[in-house]
PDB file of C-alpha atoms in Angstrom:
ATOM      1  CA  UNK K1035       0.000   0.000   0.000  1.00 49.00           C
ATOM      2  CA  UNK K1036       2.772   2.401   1.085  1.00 41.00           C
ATOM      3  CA  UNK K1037       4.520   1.026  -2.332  1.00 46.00           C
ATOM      4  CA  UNK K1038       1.496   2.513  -4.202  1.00 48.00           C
ATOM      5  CA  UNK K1039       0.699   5.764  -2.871  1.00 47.00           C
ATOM      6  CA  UNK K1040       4.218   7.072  -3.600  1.00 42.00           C
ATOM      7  CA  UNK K1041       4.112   5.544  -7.486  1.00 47.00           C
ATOM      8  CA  UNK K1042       1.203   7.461  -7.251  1.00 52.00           C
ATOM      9  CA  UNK K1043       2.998  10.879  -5.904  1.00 43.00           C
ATOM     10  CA  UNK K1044       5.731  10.398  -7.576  1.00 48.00           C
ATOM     11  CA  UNK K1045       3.951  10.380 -11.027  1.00 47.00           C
ATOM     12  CA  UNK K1046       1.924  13.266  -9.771  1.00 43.00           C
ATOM     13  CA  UNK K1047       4.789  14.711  -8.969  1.00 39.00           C
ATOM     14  CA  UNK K1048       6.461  14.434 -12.532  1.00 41.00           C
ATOM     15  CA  UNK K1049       2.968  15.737 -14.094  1.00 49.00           C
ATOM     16  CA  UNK K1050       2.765  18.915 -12.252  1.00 41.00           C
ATOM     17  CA  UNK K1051       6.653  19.563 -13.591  1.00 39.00           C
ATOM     18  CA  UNK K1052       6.037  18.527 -17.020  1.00 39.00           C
ATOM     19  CA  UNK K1053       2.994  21.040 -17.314  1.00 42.00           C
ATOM     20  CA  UNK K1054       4.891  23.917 -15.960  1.00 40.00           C
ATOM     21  CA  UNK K1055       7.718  23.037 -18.269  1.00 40.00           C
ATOM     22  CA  UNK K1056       4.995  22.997 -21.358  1.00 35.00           C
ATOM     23  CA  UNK K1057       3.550  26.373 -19.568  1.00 36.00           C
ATOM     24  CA  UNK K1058       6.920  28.130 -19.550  1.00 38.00           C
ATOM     25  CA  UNK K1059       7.401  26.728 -23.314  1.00 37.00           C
ATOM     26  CA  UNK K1060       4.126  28.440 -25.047  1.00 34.00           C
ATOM     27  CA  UNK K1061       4.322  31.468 -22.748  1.00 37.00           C
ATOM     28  CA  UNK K1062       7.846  31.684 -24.768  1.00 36.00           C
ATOM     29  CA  UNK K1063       6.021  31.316 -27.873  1.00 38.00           C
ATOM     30  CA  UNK K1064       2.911  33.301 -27.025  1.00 41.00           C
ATOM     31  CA  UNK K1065       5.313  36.271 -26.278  1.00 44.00           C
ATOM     32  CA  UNK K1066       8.318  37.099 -28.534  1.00 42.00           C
ATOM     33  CA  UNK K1067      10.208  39.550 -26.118  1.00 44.00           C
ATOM     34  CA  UNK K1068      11.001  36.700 -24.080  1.00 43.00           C
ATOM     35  CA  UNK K1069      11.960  34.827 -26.811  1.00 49.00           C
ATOM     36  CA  UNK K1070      15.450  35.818 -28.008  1.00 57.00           C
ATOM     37  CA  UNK K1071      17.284  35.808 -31.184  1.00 63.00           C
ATOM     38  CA  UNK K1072      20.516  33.376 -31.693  1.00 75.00           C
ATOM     39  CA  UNK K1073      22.049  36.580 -32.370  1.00 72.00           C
ATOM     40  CA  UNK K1074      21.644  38.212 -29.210  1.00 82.00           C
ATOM     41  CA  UNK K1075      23.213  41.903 -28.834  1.00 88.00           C
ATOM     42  CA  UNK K1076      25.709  41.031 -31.982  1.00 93.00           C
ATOM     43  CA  UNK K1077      26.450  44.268 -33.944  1.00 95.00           C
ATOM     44  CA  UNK K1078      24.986  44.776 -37.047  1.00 96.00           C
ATOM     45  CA  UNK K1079      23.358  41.370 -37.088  1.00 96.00           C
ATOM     46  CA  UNK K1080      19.447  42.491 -37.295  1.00 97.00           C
ATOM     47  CA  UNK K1081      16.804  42.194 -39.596  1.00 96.00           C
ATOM     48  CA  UNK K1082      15.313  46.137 -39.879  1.00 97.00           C
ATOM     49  CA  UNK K1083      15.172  49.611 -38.138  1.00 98.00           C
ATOM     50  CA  UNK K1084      12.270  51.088 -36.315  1.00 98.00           C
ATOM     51  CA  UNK K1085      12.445  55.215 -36.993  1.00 98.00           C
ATOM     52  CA  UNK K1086      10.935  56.323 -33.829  1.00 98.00           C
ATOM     53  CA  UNK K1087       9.431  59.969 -33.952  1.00 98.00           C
ATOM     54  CA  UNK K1088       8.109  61.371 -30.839  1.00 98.00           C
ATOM     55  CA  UNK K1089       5.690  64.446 -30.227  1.00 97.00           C
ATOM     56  CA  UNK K1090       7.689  66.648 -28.133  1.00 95.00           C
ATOM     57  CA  UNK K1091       4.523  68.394 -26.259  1.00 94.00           C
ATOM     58  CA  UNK K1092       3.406  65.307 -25.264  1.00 95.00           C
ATOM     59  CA  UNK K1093       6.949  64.492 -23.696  1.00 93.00           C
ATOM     60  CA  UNK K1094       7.449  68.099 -22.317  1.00 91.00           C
ATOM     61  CA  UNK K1095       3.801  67.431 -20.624  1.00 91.00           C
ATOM     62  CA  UNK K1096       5.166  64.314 -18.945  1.00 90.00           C
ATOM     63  CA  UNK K1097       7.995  65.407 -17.651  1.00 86.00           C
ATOM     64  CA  UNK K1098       6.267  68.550 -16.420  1.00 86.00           C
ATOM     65  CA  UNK K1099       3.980  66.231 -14.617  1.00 87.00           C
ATOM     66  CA  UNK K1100       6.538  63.886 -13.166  1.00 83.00           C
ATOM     67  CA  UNK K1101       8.237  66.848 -11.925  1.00 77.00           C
ATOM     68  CA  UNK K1102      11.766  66.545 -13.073  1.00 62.00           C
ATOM     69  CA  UNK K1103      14.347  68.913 -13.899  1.00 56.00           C
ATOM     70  CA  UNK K1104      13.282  70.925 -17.505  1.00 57.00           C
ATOM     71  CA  UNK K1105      14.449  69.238 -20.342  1.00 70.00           C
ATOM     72  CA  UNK K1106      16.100  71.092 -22.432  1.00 77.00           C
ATOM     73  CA  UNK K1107      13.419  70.245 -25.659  1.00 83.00           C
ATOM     74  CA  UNK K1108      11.164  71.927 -23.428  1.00 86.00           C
ATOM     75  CA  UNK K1109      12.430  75.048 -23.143  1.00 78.00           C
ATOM     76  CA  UNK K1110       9.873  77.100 -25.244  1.00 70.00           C
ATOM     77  CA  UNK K1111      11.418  76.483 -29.101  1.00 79.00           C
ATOM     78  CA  UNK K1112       8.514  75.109 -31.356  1.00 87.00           C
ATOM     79  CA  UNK K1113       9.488  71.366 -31.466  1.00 92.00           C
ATOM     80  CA  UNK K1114       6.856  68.748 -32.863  1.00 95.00           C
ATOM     81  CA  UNK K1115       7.732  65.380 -33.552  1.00 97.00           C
ATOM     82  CA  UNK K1116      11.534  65.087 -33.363  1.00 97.00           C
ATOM     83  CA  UNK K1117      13.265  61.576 -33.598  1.00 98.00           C
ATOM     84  CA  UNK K1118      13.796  59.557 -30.567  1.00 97.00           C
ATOM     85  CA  UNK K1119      15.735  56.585 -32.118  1.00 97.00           C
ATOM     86  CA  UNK K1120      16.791  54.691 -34.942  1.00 98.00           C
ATOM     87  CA  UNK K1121      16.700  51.073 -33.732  1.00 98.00           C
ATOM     88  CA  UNK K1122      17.845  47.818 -35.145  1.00 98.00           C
ATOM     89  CA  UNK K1123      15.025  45.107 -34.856  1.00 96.00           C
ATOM     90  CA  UNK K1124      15.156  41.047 -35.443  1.00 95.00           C
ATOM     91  CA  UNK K1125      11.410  39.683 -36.755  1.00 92.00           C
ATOM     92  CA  UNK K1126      10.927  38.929 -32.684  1.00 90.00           C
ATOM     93  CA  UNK K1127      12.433  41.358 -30.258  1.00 92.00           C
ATOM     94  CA  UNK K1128      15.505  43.640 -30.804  1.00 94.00           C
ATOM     95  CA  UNK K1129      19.244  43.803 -29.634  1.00 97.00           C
ATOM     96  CA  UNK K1130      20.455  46.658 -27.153  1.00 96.00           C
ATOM     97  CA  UNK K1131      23.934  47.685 -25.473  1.00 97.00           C
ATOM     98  CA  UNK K1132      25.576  45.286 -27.770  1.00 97.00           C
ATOM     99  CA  UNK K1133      28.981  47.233 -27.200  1.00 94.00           C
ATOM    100  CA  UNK K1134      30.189  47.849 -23.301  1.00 91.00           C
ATOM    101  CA  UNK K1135      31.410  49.895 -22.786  1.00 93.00           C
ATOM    102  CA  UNK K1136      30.300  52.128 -26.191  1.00 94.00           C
ATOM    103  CA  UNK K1137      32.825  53.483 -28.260  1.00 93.00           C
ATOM    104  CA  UNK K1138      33.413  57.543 -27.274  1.00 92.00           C
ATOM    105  CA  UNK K1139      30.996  59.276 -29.276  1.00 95.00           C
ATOM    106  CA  UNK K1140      32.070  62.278 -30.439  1.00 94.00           C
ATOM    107  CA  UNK K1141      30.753  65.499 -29.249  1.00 94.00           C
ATOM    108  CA  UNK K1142      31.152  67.017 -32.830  1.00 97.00           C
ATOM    109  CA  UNK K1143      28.627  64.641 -33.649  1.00 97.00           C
ATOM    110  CA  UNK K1144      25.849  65.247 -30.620  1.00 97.00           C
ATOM    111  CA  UNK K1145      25.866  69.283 -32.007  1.00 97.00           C
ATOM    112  CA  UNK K1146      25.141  68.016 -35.063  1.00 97.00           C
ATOM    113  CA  UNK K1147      22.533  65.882 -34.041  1.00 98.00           C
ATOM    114  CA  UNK K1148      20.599  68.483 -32.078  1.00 95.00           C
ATOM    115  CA  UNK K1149      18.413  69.912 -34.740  1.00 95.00           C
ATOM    116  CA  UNK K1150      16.527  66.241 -34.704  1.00 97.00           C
ATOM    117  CA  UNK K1151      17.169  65.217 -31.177  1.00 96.00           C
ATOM    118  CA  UNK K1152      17.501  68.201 -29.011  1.00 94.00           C
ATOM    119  CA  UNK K1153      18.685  66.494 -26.106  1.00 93.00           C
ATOM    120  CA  UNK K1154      22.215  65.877 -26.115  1.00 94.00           C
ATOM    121  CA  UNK K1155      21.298  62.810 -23.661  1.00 93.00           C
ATOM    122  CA  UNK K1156      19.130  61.642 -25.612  1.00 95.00           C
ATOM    123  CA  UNK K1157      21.663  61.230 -28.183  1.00 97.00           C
ATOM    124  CA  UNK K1158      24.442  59.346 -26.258  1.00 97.00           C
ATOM    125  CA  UNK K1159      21.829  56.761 -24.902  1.00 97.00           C
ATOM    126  CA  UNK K1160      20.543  56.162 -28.314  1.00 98.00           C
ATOM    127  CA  UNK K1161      24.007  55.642 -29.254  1.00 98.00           C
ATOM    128  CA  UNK K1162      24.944  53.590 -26.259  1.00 98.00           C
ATOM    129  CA  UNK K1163      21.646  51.654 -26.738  1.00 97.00           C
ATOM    130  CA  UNK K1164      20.547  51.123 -29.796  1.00 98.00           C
ATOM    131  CA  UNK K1165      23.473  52.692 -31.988  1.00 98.00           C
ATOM    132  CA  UNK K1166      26.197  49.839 -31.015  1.00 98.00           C
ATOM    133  CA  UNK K1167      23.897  47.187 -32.517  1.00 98.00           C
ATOM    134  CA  UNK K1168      23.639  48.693 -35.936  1.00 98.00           C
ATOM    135  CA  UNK K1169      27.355  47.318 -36.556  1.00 97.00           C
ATOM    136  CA  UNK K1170      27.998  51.100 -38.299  1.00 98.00           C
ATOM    137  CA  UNK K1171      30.451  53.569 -37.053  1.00 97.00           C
ATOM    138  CA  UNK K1172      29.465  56.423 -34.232  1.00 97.00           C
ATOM    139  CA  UNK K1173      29.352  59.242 -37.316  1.00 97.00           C
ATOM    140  CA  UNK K1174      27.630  56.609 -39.887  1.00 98.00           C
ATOM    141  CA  UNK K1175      24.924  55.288 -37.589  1.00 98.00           C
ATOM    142  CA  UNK K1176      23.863  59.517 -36.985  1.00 98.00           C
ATOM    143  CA  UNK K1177      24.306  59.565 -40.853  1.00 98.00           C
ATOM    144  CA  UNK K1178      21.420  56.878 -41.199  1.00 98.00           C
ATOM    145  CA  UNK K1179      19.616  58.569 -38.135  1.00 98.00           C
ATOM    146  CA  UNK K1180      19.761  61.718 -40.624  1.00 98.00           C
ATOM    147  CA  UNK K1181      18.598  60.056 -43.953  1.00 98.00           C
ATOM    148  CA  UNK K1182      15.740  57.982 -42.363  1.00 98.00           C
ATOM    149  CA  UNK K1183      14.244  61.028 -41.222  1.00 98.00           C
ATOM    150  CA  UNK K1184      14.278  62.589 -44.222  1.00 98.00           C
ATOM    151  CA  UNK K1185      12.755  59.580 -46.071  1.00 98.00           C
ATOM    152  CA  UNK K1186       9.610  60.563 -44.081  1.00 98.00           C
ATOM    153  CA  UNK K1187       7.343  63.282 -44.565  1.00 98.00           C
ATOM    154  CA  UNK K1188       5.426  64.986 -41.696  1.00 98.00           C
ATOM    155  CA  UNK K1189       1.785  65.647 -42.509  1.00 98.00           C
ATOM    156  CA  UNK K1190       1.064  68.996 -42.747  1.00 96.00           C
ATOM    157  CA  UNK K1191      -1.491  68.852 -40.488  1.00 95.00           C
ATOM    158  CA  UNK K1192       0.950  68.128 -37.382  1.00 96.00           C
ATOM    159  CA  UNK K1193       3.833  70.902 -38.494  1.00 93.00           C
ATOM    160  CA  UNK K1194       2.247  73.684 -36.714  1.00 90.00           C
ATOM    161  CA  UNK K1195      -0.777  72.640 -34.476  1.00 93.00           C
ATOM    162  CA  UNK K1196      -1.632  75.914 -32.609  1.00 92.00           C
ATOM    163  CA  UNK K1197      -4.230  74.115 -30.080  1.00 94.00           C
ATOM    164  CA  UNK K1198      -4.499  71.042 -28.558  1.00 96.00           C
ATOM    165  CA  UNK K1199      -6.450  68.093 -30.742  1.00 96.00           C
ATOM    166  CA  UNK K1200      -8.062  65.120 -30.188  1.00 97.00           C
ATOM    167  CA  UNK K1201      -7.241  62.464 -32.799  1.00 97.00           C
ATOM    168  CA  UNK K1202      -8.218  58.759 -33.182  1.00 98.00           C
ATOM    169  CA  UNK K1203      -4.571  56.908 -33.521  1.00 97.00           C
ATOM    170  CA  UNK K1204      -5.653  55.217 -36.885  1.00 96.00           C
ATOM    171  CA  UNK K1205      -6.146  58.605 -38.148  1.00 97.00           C
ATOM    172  CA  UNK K1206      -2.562  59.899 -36.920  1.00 98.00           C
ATOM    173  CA  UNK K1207      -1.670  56.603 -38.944  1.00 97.00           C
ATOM    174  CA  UNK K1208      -3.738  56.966 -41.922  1.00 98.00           C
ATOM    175  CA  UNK K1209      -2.465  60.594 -42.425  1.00 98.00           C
ATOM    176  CA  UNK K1210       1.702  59.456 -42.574  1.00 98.00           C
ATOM    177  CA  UNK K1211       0.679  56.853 -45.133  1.00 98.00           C
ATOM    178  CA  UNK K1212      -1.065  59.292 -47.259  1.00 98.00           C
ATOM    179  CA  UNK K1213       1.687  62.231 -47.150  1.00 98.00           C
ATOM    180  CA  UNK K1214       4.633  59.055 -47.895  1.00 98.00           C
ATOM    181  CA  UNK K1215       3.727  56.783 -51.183  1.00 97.00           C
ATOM    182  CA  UNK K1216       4.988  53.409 -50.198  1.00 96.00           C
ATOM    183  CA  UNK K1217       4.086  53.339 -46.564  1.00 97.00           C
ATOM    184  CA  UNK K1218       1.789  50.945 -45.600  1.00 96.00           C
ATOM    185  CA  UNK K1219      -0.238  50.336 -42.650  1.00 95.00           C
ATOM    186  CA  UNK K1220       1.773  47.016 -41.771  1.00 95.00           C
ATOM    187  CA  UNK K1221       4.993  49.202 -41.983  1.00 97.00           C
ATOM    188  CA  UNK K1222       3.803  51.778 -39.302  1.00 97.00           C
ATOM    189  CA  UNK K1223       1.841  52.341 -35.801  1.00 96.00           C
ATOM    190  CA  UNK K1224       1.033  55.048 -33.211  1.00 98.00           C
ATOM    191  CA  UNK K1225       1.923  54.482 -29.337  1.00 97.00           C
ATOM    192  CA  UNK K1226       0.384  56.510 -26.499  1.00 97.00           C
ATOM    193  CA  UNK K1227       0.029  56.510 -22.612  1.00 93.00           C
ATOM    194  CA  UNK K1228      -2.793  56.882 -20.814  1.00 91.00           C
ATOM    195  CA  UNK K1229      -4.258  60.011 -22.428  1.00 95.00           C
ATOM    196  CA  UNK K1230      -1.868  60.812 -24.963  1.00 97.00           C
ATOM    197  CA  UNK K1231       0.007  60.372 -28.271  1.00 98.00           C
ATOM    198  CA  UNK K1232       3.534  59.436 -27.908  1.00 97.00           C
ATOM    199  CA  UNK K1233       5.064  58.143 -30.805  1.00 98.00           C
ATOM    200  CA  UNK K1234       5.083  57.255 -35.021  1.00 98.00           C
ATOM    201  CA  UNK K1235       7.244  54.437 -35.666  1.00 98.00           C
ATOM    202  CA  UNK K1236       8.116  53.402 -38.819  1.00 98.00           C
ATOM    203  CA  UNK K1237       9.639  50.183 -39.858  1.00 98.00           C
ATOM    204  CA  UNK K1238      12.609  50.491 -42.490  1.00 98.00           C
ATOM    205  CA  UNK K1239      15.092  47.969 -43.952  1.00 98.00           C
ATOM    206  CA  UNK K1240      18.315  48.363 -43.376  1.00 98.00           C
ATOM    207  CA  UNK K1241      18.574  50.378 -46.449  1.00 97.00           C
ATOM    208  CA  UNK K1242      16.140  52.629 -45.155  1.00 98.00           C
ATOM    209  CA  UNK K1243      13.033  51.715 -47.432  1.00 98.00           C
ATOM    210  CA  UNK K1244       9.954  51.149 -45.756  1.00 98.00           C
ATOM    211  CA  UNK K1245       9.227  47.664 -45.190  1.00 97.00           C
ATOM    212  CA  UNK K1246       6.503  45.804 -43.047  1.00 96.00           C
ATOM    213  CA  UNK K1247       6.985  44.364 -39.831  1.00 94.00           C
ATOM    214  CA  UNK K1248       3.873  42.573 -37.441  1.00 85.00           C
ATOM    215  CA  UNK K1249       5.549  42.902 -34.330  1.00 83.00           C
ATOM    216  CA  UNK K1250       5.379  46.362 -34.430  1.00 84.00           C
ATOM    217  CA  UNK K1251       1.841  46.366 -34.298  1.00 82.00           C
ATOM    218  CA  UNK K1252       1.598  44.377 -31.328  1.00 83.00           C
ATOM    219  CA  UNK K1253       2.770  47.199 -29.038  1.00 84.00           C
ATOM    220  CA  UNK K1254       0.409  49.527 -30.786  1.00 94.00           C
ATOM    221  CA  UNK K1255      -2.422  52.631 -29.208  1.00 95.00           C
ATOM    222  CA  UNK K1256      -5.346  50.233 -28.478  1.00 94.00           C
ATOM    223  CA  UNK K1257      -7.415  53.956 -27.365  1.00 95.00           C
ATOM    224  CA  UNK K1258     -10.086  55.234 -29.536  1.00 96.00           C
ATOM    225  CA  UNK K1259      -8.976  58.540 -28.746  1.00 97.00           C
ATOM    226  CA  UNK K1260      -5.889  60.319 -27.495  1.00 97.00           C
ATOM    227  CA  UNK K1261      -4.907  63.800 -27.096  1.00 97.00           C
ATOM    228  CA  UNK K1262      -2.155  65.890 -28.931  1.00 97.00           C
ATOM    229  CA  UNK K1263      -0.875  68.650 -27.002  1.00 96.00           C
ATOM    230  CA  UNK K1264      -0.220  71.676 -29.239  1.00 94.00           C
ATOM    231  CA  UNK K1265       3.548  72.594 -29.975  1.00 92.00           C
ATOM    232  CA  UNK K1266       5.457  75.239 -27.573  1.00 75.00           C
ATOM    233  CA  UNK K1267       6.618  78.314 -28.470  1.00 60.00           C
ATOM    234  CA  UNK K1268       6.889  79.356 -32.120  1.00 48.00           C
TER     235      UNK K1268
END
């Protein structure tokens, strides 16, 4: 009898690990960030950027809330949506800090930078970041920074928005695909927080053409409605 009842734990035993092993298995599967690429964090070994635009009033508004020191995009000049990052990608997930520590960059090159991202440390953690995984040099990664941004046009309707507006993010969406022929809606999507728009990101190949990418989607605005704060200054 005692013979049986520990068969019997001992297989229940071995269940209950077997079923968290398959649990742990398609939770991998279910969620790609947790599932990494064989070519973790090596430079230059990724499958597409991300162009990441932020609106700047919506930042400045969140830091003004939080509290924090001023940042110095906040300061009153008219910025809307200025570039946060350039990012390599892999089909599921992304590399970061694939260099430490980073290669010096050049201040000669943060001045330049500052008409896009006017936060000079903004610019040496994209670098440190995201910049060491794109397997280019310090001056040729801000070079590729420079000609993705130019690839995309800003509709006119968010250049110089006087007053605050609500806007569905499919609309924010619909609007870069119709001022850039060749963007698609697989290639691009809108983040927010809680109330309001945060970002455009764009997916690009690694020679900057727009190209679609599904994962990118998946950390999408699910609100109907967010807000865009208008731009400072100006």
């Amino acid at each position: 009898m005692f013979h049986s009842r520990l068969h019997s734990l001992s297989c229940f035993l071995i269940s209950l690990l077997l079923s968290a092993s398959l649990f742990t298995s398609l939770s991998i599967l279910a969620d790609p960030a947790m599932a990494q690429d064989k070519r973790q964090n090596a430079p230059g070994e990724f499958d597409f950027y991300v162009l990441s635009l932020s609106w700047s009033p919506s930042f400045c508004e969140e830091a003004a809330e939080r509290g924090g020191r001023s940042q110095i995009q906040c300061s009153g000049r008219p910025y809307a949506f200025v570039v946060h990052g350039l990012w390599p990608q892999y089909e599921n997930g992304f590399p970061e800090y694939c260099q430490r520590p980073a290669p010096r960059l050049n201040r000669n090159i943060v001045s330049s930078m500052l008409d896009l991202m006017p936060a000079p440390g903004l610019i040496f953690n994209e670098w440190d970041k995201h910049g060491t995984c794109s397997g280019l040099s310090e001056r040729n990664y801000f070079e590729a920074i420079r000609k993705a941004r130019a690839t995309v046009k800003i509709p006119a309707e968010f250049l110089d928005l006087s007053q605050a507006r609500t806007v569905a993010p499919a609309d924010v969406e619909e609007a870069f695909i119709k001022a850039n022929p060749g963007l698609s809606s697989a290639a691009v999507s809108v983040t927010c927080n809680r109330t309001r728009l945060s970002e455009v990101r764009i997916c690009m190949s690694k020679d900057l053409q727009f190209r679609a990418c599904e994962e990118l989607d998946r950390r999408a605005c699910r609100r109907d409605q967010v807000t865009m704060p208008p731009i400072r200054g100006g």
